[in-house]
XYZ file of C-alpha atoms in Angstrom:
705
model
C 0.000 0.000 0.000
C 1.144 3.546 -0.693
C 2.631 4.817 2.623
C 0.996 8.187 2.047
C -2.443 6.559 2.051
C -1.478 4.283 4.926
C -0.856 7.222 7.235
C -4.036 9.057 6.427
C -2.903 11.533 3.770
C -5.464 12.021 1.038
C -5.022 14.265 -1.992
C -7.232 17.008 -3.357
C -6.988 19.280 -6.386
C -5.898 22.913 -6.153
C -5.058 25.618 -8.712
C -2.598 24.789 -11.523
C -3.765 21.172 -11.212
C -1.645 20.635 -8.112
C -2.840 17.863 -5.853
C -2.006 18.695 -2.248
C -1.914 16.212 0.588
C -4.916 16.759 2.831
C -3.156 16.368 6.131
C -4.995 14.496 8.872
C -6.237 16.638 11.753
C -6.301 15.939 15.447
C -8.503 17.294 18.215
C -5.832 18.855 20.443
C -7.040 22.017 22.211
C -4.864 23.920 24.683
C -6.117 26.440 27.227
C -4.047 29.543 27.880
C -5.326 31.949 30.541
C -8.882 30.776 29.919
C -8.589 30.963 26.130
C -9.044 27.702 24.215
C -6.648 27.393 21.272
C -6.966 24.464 18.817
C -3.802 22.824 17.531
C -5.068 20.274 14.965
C -1.623 19.542 13.520
C 0.167 18.823 16.803
C 1.069 15.371 15.523
C 3.520 16.982 13.080
C 5.719 17.894 16.047
C 6.825 14.274 16.310
C 10.388 13.468 15.141
C 10.723 12.983 11.395
C 11.673 9.366 12.054
C 8.058 8.643 13.008
C 6.462 6.814 10.041
C 3.459 9.121 9.639
C 5.609 12.266 9.741
C 8.116 10.736 7.329
C 5.267 9.868 4.965
C 3.906 13.421 5.200
C 7.351 14.842 4.352
C 7.659 12.522 1.375
C 4.183 13.427 0.139
C 4.760 17.161 0.437
C 8.145 16.999 -1.288
C 6.659 14.944 -4.092
C 4.076 17.670 -4.691
C 6.520 20.558 -4.326
C 9.292 19.194 -6.501
C 6.738 17.948 -9.003
C 5.593 21.560 -9.365
C 9.080 23.099 -9.374
C 10.465 20.570 -11.866
C 7.960 21.766 -14.451
C 9.030 25.437 -14.356
C 10.633 26.139 -17.737
C 14.187 27.448 -17.512
C 14.834 26.172 -13.974
C 17.931 24.261 -15.121
C 19.257 27.331 -16.942
C 18.787 29.336 -13.791
C 20.744 26.789 -11.758
C 23.613 26.776 -14.245
C 23.829 30.570 -14.148
C 23.830 30.594 -10.347
C 26.706 28.079 -10.421
C 28.647 30.098 -12.978
C 28.452 33.297 -10.989
C 29.463 31.646 -7.725
C 32.493 30.044 -9.305
C 35.167 32.396 -7.974
C 37.801 32.126 -5.249
C 36.683 33.278 -1.790
C 38.616 33.744 1.454
C 37.805 34.333 5.109
C 39.401 36.940 7.347
C 42.757 35.460 8.461
C 43.660 34.721 12.076
C 47.242 35.236 13.285
C 48.423 32.837 15.969
C 51.938 31.869 16.986
C 53.431 33.479 13.873
C 51.158 31.428 11.603
C 48.208 32.562 9.506
C 44.983 30.532 9.473
C 42.165 31.131 6.978
C 39.536 29.361 4.918
C 39.362 29.280 1.146
C 36.802 28.044 -1.359
C 37.920 27.584 -4.959
C 34.417 28.482 -6.106
C 32.054 25.522 -6.029
C 33.422 23.386 -3.208
C 30.647 22.251 -0.884
C 32.583 23.343 2.196
C 35.323 25.935 2.738
C 38.803 24.466 3.283
C 41.017 25.480 6.228
C 44.569 26.571 5.335
C 47.650 27.518 7.334
C 50.613 29.637 6.219
C 53.936 30.292 7.949
C 53.626 34.064 7.533
C 51.337 36.767 6.177
C 53.004 36.649 2.746
C 53.737 32.900 2.550
C 51.651 30.457 0.503
C 49.239 28.347 2.504
C 48.809 24.608 2.747
C 45.648 22.641 3.375
C 45.277 21.971 7.067
C 41.758 20.541 7.090
C 39.417 19.801 4.197
C 35.809 19.336 5.358
C 34.889 18.123 1.871
C 36.503 14.821 2.881
C 34.263 14.478 5.941
C 31.341 13.098 3.914
C 30.497 12.210 0.331
C 27.587 14.646 0.061
C 29.222 17.573 1.868
C 26.718 17.586 4.734
C 29.355 17.323 7.479
C 30.811 20.766 8.136
C 33.325 22.597 10.274
C 31.607 24.096 13.300
C 33.791 26.040 15.706
C 37.557 26.578 15.777
C 40.055 27.157 18.564
C 43.831 27.643 18.398
C 46.540 27.422 21.005
C 48.520 30.618 21.565
C 51.618 29.123 19.909
C 49.625 28.072 16.836
C 50.648 24.446 17.259
C 47.286 22.953 18.251
C 43.920 23.235 16.506
C 40.591 22.345 18.082
C 37.818 22.062 15.518
C 34.196 21.016 15.493
C 32.235 18.797 13.150
C 28.475 19.067 12.741
C 26.333 16.767 10.626
C 23.296 17.528 8.485
C 23.237 21.181 9.537
C 22.571 20.345 13.177
C 23.794 22.612 15.986
C 25.168 19.533 17.744
C 28.948 19.554 17.457
C 31.781 17.187 18.297
C 35.205 18.733 18.966
C 38.430 17.174 17.654
C 42.043 18.128 18.355
C 44.842 18.250 15.762
C 48.593 18.803 15.828
C 49.027 21.589 13.242
C 52.482 20.403 12.142
C 51.691 16.714 11.667
C 47.905 16.571 11.309
C 47.784 13.894 14.001
C 44.969 13.707 16.516
C 45.988 14.852 19.987
C 42.938 13.855 21.984
C 39.702 11.904 21.928
C 36.611 13.530 20.337
C 34.452 15.595 22.700
C 30.721 15.201 21.866
C 27.441 16.883 22.749
C 28.449 20.498 22.598
C 26.730 23.410 20.859
C 26.472 27.204 20.933
C 30.100 27.872 21.907
C 33.581 27.938 20.432
C 36.377 25.900 22.068
C 38.437 28.182 24.334
C 42.013 26.849 24.316
C 43.904 27.733 27.489
C 47.066 29.844 27.535
C 49.317 26.836 28.141
C 47.882 24.912 25.202
C 47.049 21.925 27.399
C 43.298 21.806 26.888
C 40.167 23.820 26.252
C 36.970 25.045 27.890
C 33.649 24.346 26.200
C 29.894 24.183 26.726
C 28.485 20.694 27.153
C 24.843 19.601 27.241
C 23.216 16.418 28.571
C 23.200 13.671 25.964
C 19.728 13.425 24.405
C 18.055 10.241 23.272
C 18.458 9.457 19.589
C 14.829 10.235 18.804
C 14.890 13.543 20.702
C 18.240 14.999 19.687
C 16.730 17.388 17.116
C 13.618 18.446 19.071
C 14.010 18.161 22.845
C 14.497 21.328 24.880
C 18.142 22.106 25.627
C 18.532 22.397 29.393
C 21.250 22.365 32.044
C 24.374 23.388 30.092
C 27.743 22.966 31.785
C 31.098 24.602 31.164
C 33.719 21.870 31.231
C 37.468 21.688 30.732
C 38.957 19.033 28.475
C 42.635 18.289 29.077
C 44.268 16.852 25.955
C 44.695 13.109 26.274
C 42.029 12.686 28.945
C 38.823 10.703 28.447
C 36.056 13.291 27.723
C 33.838 11.495 30.239
C 36.317 12.679 32.864
C 36.284 16.330 31.773
C 36.324 18.638 34.768
C 33.147 20.563 35.585
C 34.041 24.262 35.688
C 30.691 26.036 36.018
C 26.987 25.232 35.973
C 23.685 26.423 37.388
C 22.011 23.146 38.421
C 19.054 24.904 40.038
C 18.439 27.015 36.903
C 18.215 24.502 34.024
C 16.650 26.990 31.584
C 19.366 29.613 31.990
C 22.023 29.947 29.272
C 25.731 30.236 30.021
C 28.516 30.877 27.555
C 32.305 30.702 28.079
C 34.906 32.751 26.241
C 38.370 34.247 26.666
C 39.738 37.546 25.405
C 43.113 37.790 23.647
C 45.089 37.693 26.886
C 43.672 34.256 27.863
C 44.092 35.178 31.523
C 40.388 34.957 32.335
C 37.475 32.694 31.552
C 34.503 35.016 31.148
C 31.085 33.460 31.755
C 28.123 35.218 30.130
C 24.812 34.363 31.807
C 21.343 34.899 30.343
C 18.108 34.396 32.230
C 15.125 33.336 30.077
C 12.949 36.302 29.240
C 15.696 38.877 29.710
C 17.486 40.728 26.908
C 20.318 41.586 29.327
C 23.048 39.474 30.884
C 25.239 39.097 33.922
C 28.932 38.164 33.945
C 31.018 35.963 36.206
C 34.674 35.099 35.719
C 37.425 32.710 36.713
C 40.899 34.210 37.134
C 43.112 31.716 35.303
C 46.270 33.344 36.654
C 45.371 31.961 40.092
C 45.530 28.209 40.761
C 42.223 26.560 41.639
C 40.351 29.866 41.280
C 36.567 29.721 41.550
C 33.982 31.694 39.634
C 33.391 35.202 40.940
C 30.601 37.623 39.981
C 31.624 40.718 38.015
C 28.207 42.095 37.026
C 25.503 40.386 39.039
C 22.461 42.457 37.983
C 21.018 41.900 34.485
C 20.298 45.574 33.822
C 22.265 45.917 30.539
C 24.487 44.104 28.054
C 27.988 43.410 29.362
C 30.841 42.045 27.208
C 34.393 41.978 28.573
C 36.913 42.583 25.764
C 40.356 42.889 27.387
C 42.053 42.373 30.736
C 45.240 43.967 32.021
C 46.166 43.216 35.616
C 43.113 43.900 37.779
C 41.459 46.074 35.120
C 39.036 44.859 32.492
C 37.685 46.783 29.501
C 33.976 46.160 29.020
C 31.562 47.008 26.227
C 28.192 47.785 27.799
C 24.816 49.422 27.257
C 24.519 50.453 30.914
C 23.056 53.986 30.710
C 24.168 53.980 27.068
C 21.628 52.548 24.561
C 24.119 52.752 21.658
C 26.920 51.288 23.766
C 30.087 52.516 25.427
C 33.395 51.063 26.601
C 34.396 51.356 30.229
C 37.390 50.343 32.298
C 36.368 48.354 35.370
C 38.359 47.228 38.395
C 37.937 43.563 39.241
C 38.288 44.539 42.890
C 35.781 47.433 42.739
C 33.400 46.685 39.835
C 30.540 48.959 40.912
C 29.407 51.458 38.247
C 30.408 54.526 40.241
C 34.043 53.399 40.001
C 34.065 52.860 36.216
C 36.222 54.945 33.908
C 34.624 55.739 30.547
C 37.096 54.941 27.762
C 34.864 55.333 24.700
C 31.687 57.293 25.454
C 28.305 56.579 23.926
C 27.407 58.491 20.779
C 24.826 58.550 18.039
C 26.389 55.558 16.282
C 25.963 52.051 17.693
C 29.147 50.373 18.915
C 29.307 46.895 17.389
C 32.564 45.354 18.520
C 35.948 46.131 20.020
C 39.325 44.411 20.309
C 42.837 45.203 21.481
C 45.586 44.803 18.853
C 49.100 46.299 19.129
C 47.905 47.606 22.510
C 45.439 49.818 20.713
C 41.664 49.687 21.057
C 39.933 49.037 17.705
C 36.250 49.911 17.766
C 33.687 49.309 15.014
C 30.376 51.141 14.995
C 27.345 51.553 12.765
C 26.483 54.889 11.199
C 23.036 54.568 9.615
C 23.651 50.821 9.247
C 27.064 51.251 7.552
C 30.355 50.372 9.249
C 32.790 52.926 10.618
C 35.897 52.106 12.677
C 38.226 54.021 14.991
C 41.538 53.436 16.758
C 42.009 54.577 20.361
C 44.672 54.196 22.996
C 43.521 51.764 25.670
C 42.911 54.781 27.908
C 40.522 56.334 25.392
C 42.476 58.848 23.317
C 41.148 58.729 19.754
C 44.068 58.321 17.344
C 42.496 57.869 13.920
C 39.560 56.610 11.909
C 40.090 53.532 9.763
C 38.998 54.590 6.296
C 36.379 52.294 4.835
C 36.411 51.428 1.109
C 32.793 52.559 0.826
C 29.391 52.725 2.553
C 29.122 49.059 3.406
C 29.977 46.432 5.973
C 33.342 45.657 7.566
C 34.103 42.873 10.019
C 37.180 41.336 11.589
C 39.792 43.499 13.360
C 40.605 40.669 15.779
C 44.020 39.754 17.114
C 46.288 39.535 20.116
C 47.509 42.539 22.127
C 51.078 42.149 20.789
C 50.119 41.769 17.101
C 51.148 44.634 14.829
C 48.613 43.932 12.092
C 45.021 42.824 11.877
C 42.688 41.917 9.016
C 39.172 42.893 8.078
C 36.667 42.077 5.354
C 34.696 44.706 3.463
C 31.582 44.163 1.360
C 28.517 46.030 0.129
C 25.589 45.324 -2.161
C 27.759 45.359 -5.306
C 31.224 44.599 -3.884
C 32.182 41.003 -3.042
C 33.974 40.424 0.257
C 37.510 41.803 -0.043
C 40.138 41.129 2.637
C 42.274 44.028 3.887
C 45.417 43.977 6.015
C 45.582 46.839 8.482
C 48.887 47.941 10.010
C 47.855 49.252 13.407
C 51.141 51.034 14.106
C 51.187 52.815 10.738
C 47.437 53.309 10.481
C 47.386 51.989 6.915
C 45.110 49.485 5.171
C 45.896 47.614 1.968
C 44.097 45.000 -0.091
C 45.222 41.541 0.954
C 42.910 39.366 -1.131
C 40.400 40.543 -3.711
C 38.008 38.126 -5.437
C 37.781 38.011 -9.210
C 34.057 37.709 -9.865
C 32.875 36.521 -13.309
C 30.531 39.489 -13.848
C 30.739 43.270 -14.134
C 29.172 44.642 -10.951
C 29.326 48.234 -12.228
C 26.046 47.627 -14.045
C 24.207 47.723 -10.711
C 23.324 50.697 -8.570
C 22.528 50.905 -4.883
C 20.867 53.381 -2.612
C 19.657 53.734 0.950
C 16.266 55.304 1.609
C 14.388 56.095 4.786
C 10.741 55.081 5.073
C 8.290 56.633 7.504
C 6.785 53.897 9.643
C 3.218 53.633 10.891
C 4.087 55.490 14.108
C 6.477 57.945 12.445
C 9.670 55.925 12.924
C 12.493 56.516 10.416
C 13.132 53.054 8.951
C 16.198 52.499 6.723
C 15.968 50.350 3.607
C 18.658 49.429 1.080
C 17.908 48.950 -2.627
C 19.971 47.428 -5.420
C 19.075 46.827 -9.089
C 20.322 47.263 -12.645
C 21.159 50.815 -13.659
C 18.487 52.614 -15.654
C 15.557 50.672 -14.271
C 12.122 52.116 -15.089
C 9.874 53.033 -12.192
C 6.651 51.916 -13.821
C 5.346 49.674 -11.049
C 6.057 46.399 -12.831
C 9.494 45.355 -11.587
C 9.705 41.996 -9.803
C 10.835 43.015 -6.330
C 12.114 40.897 -3.461
C 11.880 42.474 0.002
C 14.023 40.881 2.705
C 14.004 41.416 6.472
C 14.736 40.041 9.933
C 14.044 42.470 12.785
C 14.867 40.639 15.995
C 17.327 39.667 18.727
C 19.428 42.822 18.327
C 20.698 41.464 14.981
C 21.712 44.136 12.482
C 21.280 43.572 8.752
C 24.091 45.374 6.974
C 24.677 45.394 3.200
C 26.541 42.420 1.728
C 27.290 41.054 -1.731
C 25.509 38.025 -3.156
C 26.346 36.487 -6.505
C 22.852 34.936 -6.564
C 21.336 38.387 -6.163
C 23.071 39.531 -9.374
C 21.161 36.816 -11.234
C 17.906 38.124 -9.764
C 18.776 41.665 -10.877
C 19.759 40.545 -14.372
C 16.299 39.022 -14.692
C 14.881 42.513 -14.109
C 14.561 42.223 -10.355
C 14.862 44.783 -7.583
C 16.222 43.616 -4.212
C 15.353 45.514 -1.037
C 16.418 45.028 2.577
C 14.424 46.632 5.386
C 16.221 47.518 8.642
C 13.162 47.278 10.856
C 12.926 47.632 14.607
C 13.777 44.632 16.723
C 17.230 44.604 15.151
C 20.288 46.345 16.566
C 20.910 48.914 13.843
C 20.394 51.873 16.185
C 21.232 50.289 19.494
C 19.292 49.001 22.439
C 16.301 51.330 22.063
C 15.808 50.213 18.423
C 15.876 46.611 19.577
C 13.638 47.018 22.617
C 11.059 48.994 20.637
C 9.856 45.722 19.049
C 10.096 43.013 21.680
C 7.458 41.090 23.606
C 4.133 42.961 23.635
C 5.529 45.435 21.074
C 6.570 42.874 18.453
C 3.947 44.248 16.069
C 6.112 47.323 15.485
C 8.591 45.213 13.523
C 5.816 44.015 11.224
C 4.382 47.509 10.841
C 7.840 48.759 9.788
C 8.143 45.991 7.212
C 4.680 46.654 5.837
C 5.554 50.355 5.568
C 8.621 49.454 3.484
C 6.480 47.283 1.205
C 3.978 50.099 0.748
C 6.809 52.527 -0.033
C 8.093 50.274 -2.826
C 4.619 50.262 -4.330
C 3.951 53.996 -3.908
C 7.336 54.878 -5.438
C 6.486 52.745 -8.495
C 9.209 50.162 -8.050
C 6.605 47.414 -8.104
C 3.001 46.449 -7.397
C 1.512 43.852 -5.032
C 1.389 41.108 -7.666
C 5.109 41.631 -8.342
C 6.217 41.974 -4.707
C 7.751 38.979 -2.942
C 8.808 38.849 0.709
C 11.539 36.615 2.111
C 13.138 36.015 5.485
C 14.658 33.200 7.487
C 14.321 32.036 11.109
C 12.993 35.094 12.971
C 12.720 36.545 9.459
C 10.535 33.572 8.552
C 8.232 34.599 11.390
C 8.300 38.119 9.942
C 7.125 36.839 6.548
C 4.481 34.630 8.144
C 3.169 37.526 10.218
C 2.903 40.095 7.422
C 1.400 37.682 4.890
C -1.341 36.719 7.345
C -1.982 40.342 8.332
C -1.853 41.888 4.855
C -2.299 39.066 2.327
C -3.366 41.484 -0.431
C -0.073 43.386 -0.218
C 2.161 40.590 -1.517
C 2.195 38.385 -4.580
C 4.627 35.794 -3.223
C 5.843 34.842 0.250
C 8.921 32.771 1.099
C 9.110 32.068 4.850
C 12.325 30.148 5.456
C 12.922 27.981 8.565
C 10.491 30.267 10.376
C 9.103 30.386 13.911
C 5.429 29.906 13.061
C 3.769 28.663 16.254
C 4.260 31.451 18.773
C 2.547 29.548 21.571
C 4.899 26.545 21.560
C 8.244 27.892 20.341
C 9.687 27.619 23.862
C 9.031 23.865 24.062
C 11.829 22.842 21.689
C 15.655 22.894 21.614
C 16.898 26.412 22.429
C 13.478 28.067 22.055
C 13.203 28.979 25.733
C 15.947 31.552 25.166
C 13.779 33.390 22.631
C 11.427 34.550 25.350
C 13.789 37.522 25.662
C 12.345 38.915 22.415
C 9.007 37.163 22.064
C 7.792 36.969 25.633
C 6.240 33.888 27.178
C 2.851 32.224 26.599
C 2.784 31.673 30.368
C 2.456 35.451 30.870
C -1.126 36.527 30.132
C -0.360 39.861 28.465
C 2.486 38.386 26.444
C 0.272 35.448 25.469
C -2.307 37.850 24.035
C 0.384 39.605 22.015
C 1.831 36.293 20.808
C -1.561 34.997 19.716
C -2.145 38.188 17.708
C 1.041 37.709 15.654
C 1.373 33.904 15.489
C 1.306 32.957 11.776
C -0.045 29.445 12.398
C -2.942 30.686 14.512
C -3.939 33.631 12.329
C -4.642 31.786 9.087
C -8.340 32.136 8.229
C -10.448 29.947 5.907
C -11.233 31.331 2.475
C -8.668 34.140 2.478
C -6.603 34.492 -0.688
C -3.065 34.310 0.645
C 0.000 34.994 -1.533
C 1.652 32.191 -3.458
C 3.800 30.628 -0.761
C 6.937 28.521 -0.737
C 7.733 27.440 2.814
C 11.272 26.117 3.223
C 12.698 24.076 6.079
C 14.952 21.092 6.737
C 14.296 17.781 8.406
C 17.211 18.081 10.874
C 16.830 21.744 11.798
C 17.353 21.731 15.564
C 17.391 25.519 15.946
C 13.856 26.224 14.698
C 12.371 22.744 14.594
C 10.684 21.949 11.248
C 7.354 21.334 12.981
C 6.827 25.113 12.864
C 6.913 25.041 9.073
C 5.072 21.717 8.825
C 2.102 22.950 10.848
C 1.982 26.323 9.094
C 2.070 24.761 5.619
C -0.582 22.184 6.499
C -2.908 24.843 7.876
C -2.276 27.213 4.946
C -3.042 24.475 2.416
C -6.253 23.765 4.328
C -7.552 27.349 4.420
C -6.238 28.869 1.163
C -9.034 30.300 -1.000
C -10.246 27.899 -3.688
C -9.010 30.225 -6.428
C -5.837 31.064 -4.507
C -2.278 30.549 -5.760
C -0.068 27.574 -4.850
C 1.081 26.723 -1.341
C 4.182 24.527 -1.297
C 6.628 23.369 1.329
C 10.170 22.453 0.333
C 11.724 20.169 2.954
C 15.472 19.723 2.582
C 16.955 16.441 3.765
C 20.184 16.129 5.771
C 20.240 19.880 6.319
C 19.581 22.054 9.333
C 18.945 25.709 10.025
C 21.407 26.875 7.380
C 24.827 26.727 8.995
C 27.267 24.466 7.168
C 24.849 23.784 4.326
C 26.793 22.482 1.307
C 27.139 24.763 -1.711
C 25.154 22.371 -3.900
C 22.142 22.449 -1.583
C 22.368 26.246 -1.240
C 22.332 26.709 -5.012
C 19.444 24.289 -5.473
C 17.361 26.101 -2.880
C 18.085 29.557 -4.339
C 17.186 28.214 -7.790
C 13.842 26.957 -6.549
C 13.025 30.143 -4.644
C 13.772 32.365 -7.646
C 11.996 30.017 -10.072
C 8.883 29.868 -7.882
C 8.744 33.638 -7.410
C 9.105 34.379 -11.115
C 6.590 31.708 -12.089
C 3.979 33.109 -9.725
C 4.638 36.629 -11.014
C 4.092 35.461 -14.574
C 7.704 36.145 -15.598
C 9.684 33.700 -17.701
C 13.253 32.777 -16.873
C 15.345 34.275 -19.706
C 16.731 32.037 -22.431
C 20.200 33.476 -21.786
C 21.872 35.749 -19.288
């Protein structure tokens, strides 16, 4: 018997002669604060190894790929995406022990390859090639740590896009293993100690095989693994056994004299900090900042002084010098005061303080003495995004990457002593990017907020309201969307497309106030900002609703789900990717409890009401004509479990108007939330997203590019 029929999935006809699985419904009803809320597709929360869920996935993929396979020109589109990605790409190098470590991709390799060179100007050799980890490229590097002398590498492997990571240890000179693999870690990099004898890491209780991709992550522990010791004997360094839902994260600054412990309580956007003084034998954890009233990030220690980046009484951030012996705020010395621009990051290189900030979402960078005297501004190549600037206090040079909407990531070497930057590695892309133009505009939001939005398209485009336009957004967790180059985006633009990115509230583009303006009971502000950007694109004649697509991933997938359910007439196509779609149960899975900091908790009555109002799954209504929708997820996503997308797609297929456009769900196999996804799978997914959007807009894929 057909397994789809066996597990209760019938088929019914929809527009374009698509036959959709009619997913079986249950009778689950939950009660929140006296409100009864049906959840008919609860059964789709079961692991994908359950036969009925596996059959549902197979049935949905059969429908989706059957539809996508028939789009004329889809193969041509894939070939062009491959051609334009086929150029050499490098990461920002790391200097350690006189050696240079970096990743390189020759163009179409599934995974970036790790190289090491004996000096800044010396040729590199392959140190670790993740493409040999698996035949299909689904095992990826996940986390790197280096000893101070550059002789020992700790690296992580993750499979099928999962957050779960196993750490391995390699002798850089010989390639030999130096220790047994350390399993069941996630959400932290290995912190190799100053002596190069072991590393600190975050370990979680081992889940059962069936629950490893769905069960809530609780009770993390910071442990120390000494090279050569059985991982089961790893020393417990820090834990909060009476607070299983709290998150802790270990890291060390460039001096490696201190293990900093960042502590987050569920529901709070702030953190506290404890530390272990590694210069003292058998030192125990001590509190540094014990009240979660701001963000606190230690960046450098010298003696009993520590430099801290904080938002305490400074929504855009400041850097202060704090005494470990007298850490109270009244004893702080302000090193870099708060200003209009948001401080993003800081590091100490060549005993100078390098500070990056955002000016209207574009990177700026300054050099200070460690006591706060401003020495110079690091000139940026353009109005775009720069990252890097890491290093050790004694290093003389550092590296950074620069990119913008039409400039691929270029690596620069910066001489801190001389204050000079020079191109270190520049990619040779197979297209002329001068044919594109970019701009930043500011849209007036529903409540008068000034919302930035970036645009990029071919030069000379006509503003006649017919351009296929793709609007992208995120708007959450203090994450800032800054301009970056995408070779795939050039294909979209050469098919006549406009690409827009909205910097809505909930992100960190303008500091803590911008973030906090759209959290918990105020989440709707993020969606209002996004809708305002969509309306601006229409009013300014870039496009019209039928030619406007919206796309976002993870929290951005929630964004797409929210706006398409609130304003279905405003969009022609919606692409919610790995989205958080059930806002009443997000905190029941993997790391979801931590998201209460932005979303609030269903256990709180006022926050529940706000969550119910925005929850995409719960706000789908029968008979409404929703946009053509391509939901994307992956079967082993253990960040935002695929059940969110499964339930949303099932409900949307159920309620879509009879004359409504297609509703598909594309479920990737052996892939997770996006991290470490092989190049082949990335290209295939981009191909299908672009092909679906164009098809639903009535635009043919060109015969040639």
